[in-house]
Short mmCIF file of C-alpha atoms in Angstrom, two decimals:
data_model
loop_
_atom_site.label_atom_id
_atom_site.label_comp_id
_atom_site.label_asym_id
_atom_site.label_seq_id
_atom_site.Cartn_x
_atom_site.Cartn_y
_atom_site.Cartn_z
CA ALA A 1 -40.35 53.62 -13.35
CA GLN A 2 -38.41 55.46 -16.00
CA SER A 3 -34.67 55.41 -15.57
CA VAL A 4 -31.44 56.20 -17.37
CA THR A 5 -28.37 54.10 -16.65
CA GLN A 6 -24.78 54.81 -17.52
CA PRO A 7 -23.10 51.61 -16.34
CA ASP A 8 -19.55 52.92 -16.46
CA ILE A 9 -18.65 55.47 -13.81
CA HIS A 10 -15.13 55.99 -15.09
CA ILE A 11 -13.40 54.97 -18.31
CA THR A 12 -9.77 55.42 -19.28
CA VAL A 13 -8.62 55.21 -22.89
CA SER A 14 -5.41 56.01 -24.67
CA GLU A 15 -5.25 58.96 -27.00
CA GLY A 16 -6.08 57.80 -30.50
CA ALA A 17 -8.03 54.78 -29.33
CA SER A 18 -11.72 54.30 -30.01
CA LEU A 19 -14.35 55.07 -27.43
CA GLU A 20 -17.81 53.80 -26.59
CA LEU A 21 -19.83 55.10 -23.67
CA ARG A 22 -22.93 53.16 -22.76
CA CYS A 23 -26.39 54.46 -22.02
CA ASN A 24 -29.42 52.30 -21.30
CA TYR A 25 -32.90 53.45 -20.44
CA SER A 26 -36.31 52.24 -19.48
CA TYR A 27 -38.84 54.39 -21.28
CA GLY A 28 -41.53 53.84 -23.83
CA ALA A 29 -41.11 53.16 -27.49
CA THR A 30 -40.47 56.71 -28.64
CA PRO A 31 -38.06 58.48 -26.32
CA TYR A 32 -35.94 61.46 -27.20
CA LEU A 33 -32.28 61.08 -26.37
CA PHE A 34 -29.32 63.36 -25.80
CA TRP A 35 -25.65 63.22 -24.97
CA TYR A 36 -24.09 66.17 -23.14
CA VAL A 37 -20.46 66.77 -22.23
CA GLN A 38 -19.17 68.67 -19.21
CA SER A 39 -15.53 69.66 -19.58
CA PRO A 40 -13.57 70.65 -16.47
CA GLY A 41 -14.65 74.06 -15.28
CA GLN A 42 -17.21 74.44 -18.04
CA GLY A 43 -20.94 74.09 -18.39
CA LEU A 44 -22.71 71.22 -20.05
CA GLN A 45 -22.75 71.27 -23.82
CA LEU A 46 -24.94 69.27 -26.17
CA LEU A 47 -23.03 66.75 -28.28
CA LEU A 48 -25.95 65.27 -30.19
CA LYS A 49 -29.61 64.38 -29.97
CA TYR A 50 -32.07 61.89 -31.44
CA PHE A 51 -35.79 62.35 -31.93
CA SER A 52 -36.65 60.27 -34.95
CA GLY A 53 -35.37 59.14 -38.31
CA ASP A 54 -31.94 57.70 -38.92
CA THR A 55 -30.88 55.85 -35.80
CA LEU A 56 -27.22 56.78 -36.27
CA VAL A 57 -26.78 60.37 -35.20
CA GLN A 58 -23.75 62.53 -35.88
CA GLY A 59 -22.75 65.16 -33.38
CA ILE A 60 -20.10 67.74 -32.77
CA LYS A 61 -16.43 67.03 -32.11
CA GLY A 62 -16.51 63.81 -34.14
CA PHE A 63 -18.95 61.99 -31.86
CA GLU A 64 -21.80 59.78 -32.99
CA ALA A 65 -24.46 57.73 -31.23
CA GLU A 66 -26.71 54.91 -32.31
CA PHE A 67 -30.25 54.42 -31.07
CA LYS A 68 -31.05 50.73 -30.70
CA ARG A 69 -34.69 50.35 -29.77
CA SER A 70 -34.44 46.59 -29.24
CA GLN A 71 -31.66 47.07 -26.70
CA SER A 72 -33.01 50.29 -25.16
CA SER A 73 -29.60 51.80 -25.68
CA PHE A 74 -28.09 54.99 -27.04
CA ASN A 75 -24.34 54.46 -26.89
CA LEU A 76 -21.91 57.26 -27.71
CA ARG A 77 -18.90 56.52 -29.88
CA LYS A 78 -15.82 58.20 -31.24
CA PRO A 79 -13.31 56.44 -33.52
CA SER A 80 -10.21 58.25 -32.24
CA VAL A 81 -10.11 60.02 -28.89
CA HIS A 82 -8.21 63.27 -28.39
CA TRP A 83 -6.76 64.45 -25.08
CA SER A 84 -9.27 67.30 -25.10
CA ASP A 85 -12.13 64.79 -24.90
CA ALA A 86 -11.36 64.17 -21.24
CA ALA A 87 -14.58 65.21 -19.53
CA GLU A 88 -17.77 63.98 -17.91
CA TYR A 89 -20.41 62.66 -20.30
CA PHE A 90 -24.10 62.58 -19.53
CA CYS A 91 -26.83 60.71 -21.33
CA ALA A 92 -30.35 62.16 -21.07
CA VAL A 93 -33.57 60.43 -22.05
CA GLY A 94 -37.13 61.64 -22.01
CA GLU A 95 -40.65 61.10 -23.18
CA GLY A 96 -43.38 63.68 -23.07
CA ASN A 97 -42.79 65.82 -20.00
CA ASP A 98 -40.47 63.38 -18.26
CA MET A 99 -36.75 63.72 -18.88
CA ARG A 100 -33.87 62.40 -16.82
CA PHE A 101 -30.10 62.47 -16.88
CA GLY A 102 -27.83 59.55 -16.21
CA ALA A 103 -25.24 59.66 -13.44
CA GLY A 104 -22.48 60.39 -15.92
CA THR A 105 -19.31 58.69 -17.13
CA ARG A 106 -15.97 60.31 -16.46
CA LEU A 107 -13.51 59.88 -19.34
CA THR A 108 -9.78 60.00 -18.73
CA VAL A 109 -7.46 60.09 -21.74
CA LYS A 110 -3.95 58.67 -21.38
CA PRO A 111 -1.16 60.14 -23.51
CA GLY B 1 -26.44 88.03 -22.88
CA ALA B 2 -25.34 85.30 -25.21
CA GLY B 3 -25.71 82.46 -22.76
CA VAL B 4 -27.29 81.42 -19.48
CA SER B 5 -25.78 83.23 -16.53
CA GLN B 6 -25.94 82.35 -12.87
CA SER B 7 -25.04 84.23 -9.75
CA PRO B 8 -23.27 83.99 -7.49
CA SER B 9 -20.69 81.60 -8.87
CA ASN B 10 -19.80 80.51 -5.34
CA LYS B 11 -21.76 80.77 -2.12
CA VAL B 12 -20.59 79.76 1.33
CA THR B 13 -23.18 79.87 4.05
CA GLU B 14 -23.74 78.64 7.54
CA LYS B 15 -26.13 75.84 8.38
CA GLY B 16 -29.60 77.21 9.02
CA LYS B 17 -29.26 80.29 6.84
CA ASP B 18 -31.38 80.97 3.76
CA VAL B 19 -29.79 81.36 0.34
CA GLU B 20 -30.99 82.66 -3.02
CA LEU B 21 -29.49 81.55 -6.30
CA ARG B 22 -30.22 83.48 -9.48
CA CYS B 23 -30.50 82.39 -13.09
CA ASP B 24 -30.74 84.58 -16.18
CA PRO B 25 -31.82 82.42 -19.11
CA ILE B 26 -31.19 83.08 -22.77
CA SER B 27 -33.55 85.75 -24.02
CA GLY B 28 -36.59 84.27 -25.74
CA HIS B 29 -36.26 80.83 -24.19
CA THR B 30 -39.61 79.70 -22.84
CA ALA B 31 -38.38 76.89 -20.63
CA LEU B 32 -36.10 77.06 -17.60
CA TYR B 33 -34.75 74.21 -15.50
CA TRP B 34 -32.92 73.86 -12.20
CA TYR B 35 -30.68 70.88 -11.43
CA ARG B 36 -28.46 69.88 -8.55
CA GLN B 37 -25.13 68.16 -9.12
CA SER B 38 -23.53 66.66 -6.06
CA LEU B 39 -19.96 65.38 -5.99
CA GLY B 40 -19.79 62.17 -7.98
CA GLN B 41 -23.49 62.28 -8.76
CA GLY B 42 -25.39 62.95 -11.92
CA LEU B 43 -27.77 65.77 -12.53
CA GLU B 44 -30.73 65.72 -10.18
CA PHE B 45 -33.76 67.48 -11.64
CA LEU B 46 -35.28 70.02 -9.27
CA ILE B 47 -37.86 72.15 -11.06
CA TYR B 48 -39.02 73.08 -14.56
CA PHE B 49 -40.77 76.21 -15.77
CA GLN B 50 -42.51 76.26 -19.15
CA GLY B 51 -44.00 79.52 -20.32
CA ASN B 52 -46.90 80.60 -18.15
CA SER B 53 -47.77 77.07 -17.04
CA ALA B 54 -47.54 75.98 -13.42
CA PRO B 55 -44.00 74.78 -12.76
CA ASP B 56 -43.17 71.11 -12.41
CA LYS B 57 -41.87 70.95 -8.85
CA SER B 58 -41.69 67.18 -8.67
CA GLY B 59 -37.94 67.15 -8.19
CA LEU B 60 -37.69 69.49 -5.23
CA PRO B 61 -36.20 67.41 -2.38
CA SER B 62 -38.03 69.13 0.47
CA ASP B 63 -40.27 72.05 1.29
CA ARG B 64 -37.17 74.06 2.15
CA PHE B 65 -36.61 74.41 -1.58
CA SER B 66 -38.65 76.77 -3.71
CA ALA B 67 -38.23 78.62 -6.97
CA GLU B 68 -39.94 81.34 -8.89
CA ARG B 69 -39.63 82.79 -12.33
CA THR B 70 -40.58 86.41 -12.69
CA GLY B 71 -41.96 87.73 -15.95
CA GLY B 72 -41.09 84.55 -17.73
CA SER B 73 -37.40 85.36 -17.55
CA VAL B 74 -35.15 85.49 -14.48
CA SER B 75 -35.50 82.72 -11.94
CA THR B 76 -34.53 82.49 -8.29
CA LEU B 77 -34.00 79.23 -6.41
CA THR B 78 -34.37 79.67 -2.67
CA ILE B 79 -33.16 77.22 -0.08
CA GLN B 80 -34.37 77.92 3.44
CA ARG B 81 -32.66 76.72 6.61
CA THR B 82 -29.77 75.24 4.65
CA GLN B 83 -28.32 71.89 5.69
CA GLN B 84 -24.88 70.47 4.98
CA GLU B 85 -26.38 67.95 2.57
CA ASP B 86 -27.53 70.90 0.42
CA SER B 87 -23.89 71.51 -0.55
CA ALA B 88 -23.68 70.96 -4.29
CA VAL B 89 -23.43 72.74 -7.62
CA TYR B 90 -26.78 74.14 -8.68
CA LEU B 91 -27.18 74.31 -12.44
CA CYS B 92 -29.70 76.29 -14.40
CA ALA B 93 -30.59 75.63 -18.02
CA SER B 94 -32.98 77.11 -20.54
CA SER B 95 -34.42 75.97 -23.84
CA PHE B 96 -36.33 77.66 -26.61
CA LEU B 97 -39.08 75.10 -26.44
CA GLY B 98 -39.94 72.73 -23.62
CA LEU B 99 -38.68 69.34 -22.64
CA GLY B 100 -37.16 67.57 -25.59
CA ASP B 101 -35.46 70.68 -26.87
CA GLU B 102 -31.73 71.30 -26.45
CA GLN B 103 -30.96 72.76 -23.06
CA PHE B 104 -28.32 75.44 -22.67
CA PHE B 105 -26.64 75.32 -19.30
CA GLY B 106 -25.22 78.04 -17.13
CA PRO B 107 -21.89 77.70 -15.33
CA GLY B 108 -23.56 76.82 -12.05
CA THR B 109 -23.47 78.08 -8.48
CA ARG B 110 -21.32 76.11 -6.07
CA LEU B 111 -23.03 76.13 -2.69
CA THR B 112 -21.13 75.15 0.42
CA VAL B 113 -22.98 74.86 3.70
CA LEU B 114 -20.71 74.86 6.72
#
């Protein structure tokens, strides 16, 4: 069965440190992939998406993600975290008419 | 409006009552989605409307849940005979195209069943 896994429920990083949030999936060979962010008290906002082409995708707010077909992963990265990045991050994966969200990773940023 | 709107923002109801949650998608968006977000949980897909096609109801947790979309625009999610486990934030999203397109989310309706 198709699934999306975000292995880390909660991550804490220091401001200025690098960040990587993991996303693994079990879908076919050509999924479409998204990362969304949900800031406190706000709705979900798209950070970036991948459909095809270059496997390294640039998004808003300095985020990027890399699609690795061999590892069935689409990890989100940021080289230097800002306090305003504290939020809940959701990976979403789909194929055809089937799309699912991961359970989310909550990011805490230490000063 | 400029974004997806939902009403009410908060709803407190008693167990056994029916509730209706409303979603106004972005004008021109053909697809509309309902999700449920429980405390500490991810987004649970409930139902998906695409144009004039029959909705994908595969995510509805029980027959107490139903949804309709009138005129291809506004949608109402109805929960009959509410139970305490229905307490959650109900999110609506819309997209210009169908699944695979960027979804724009509303602020959600927080439902509390006492």
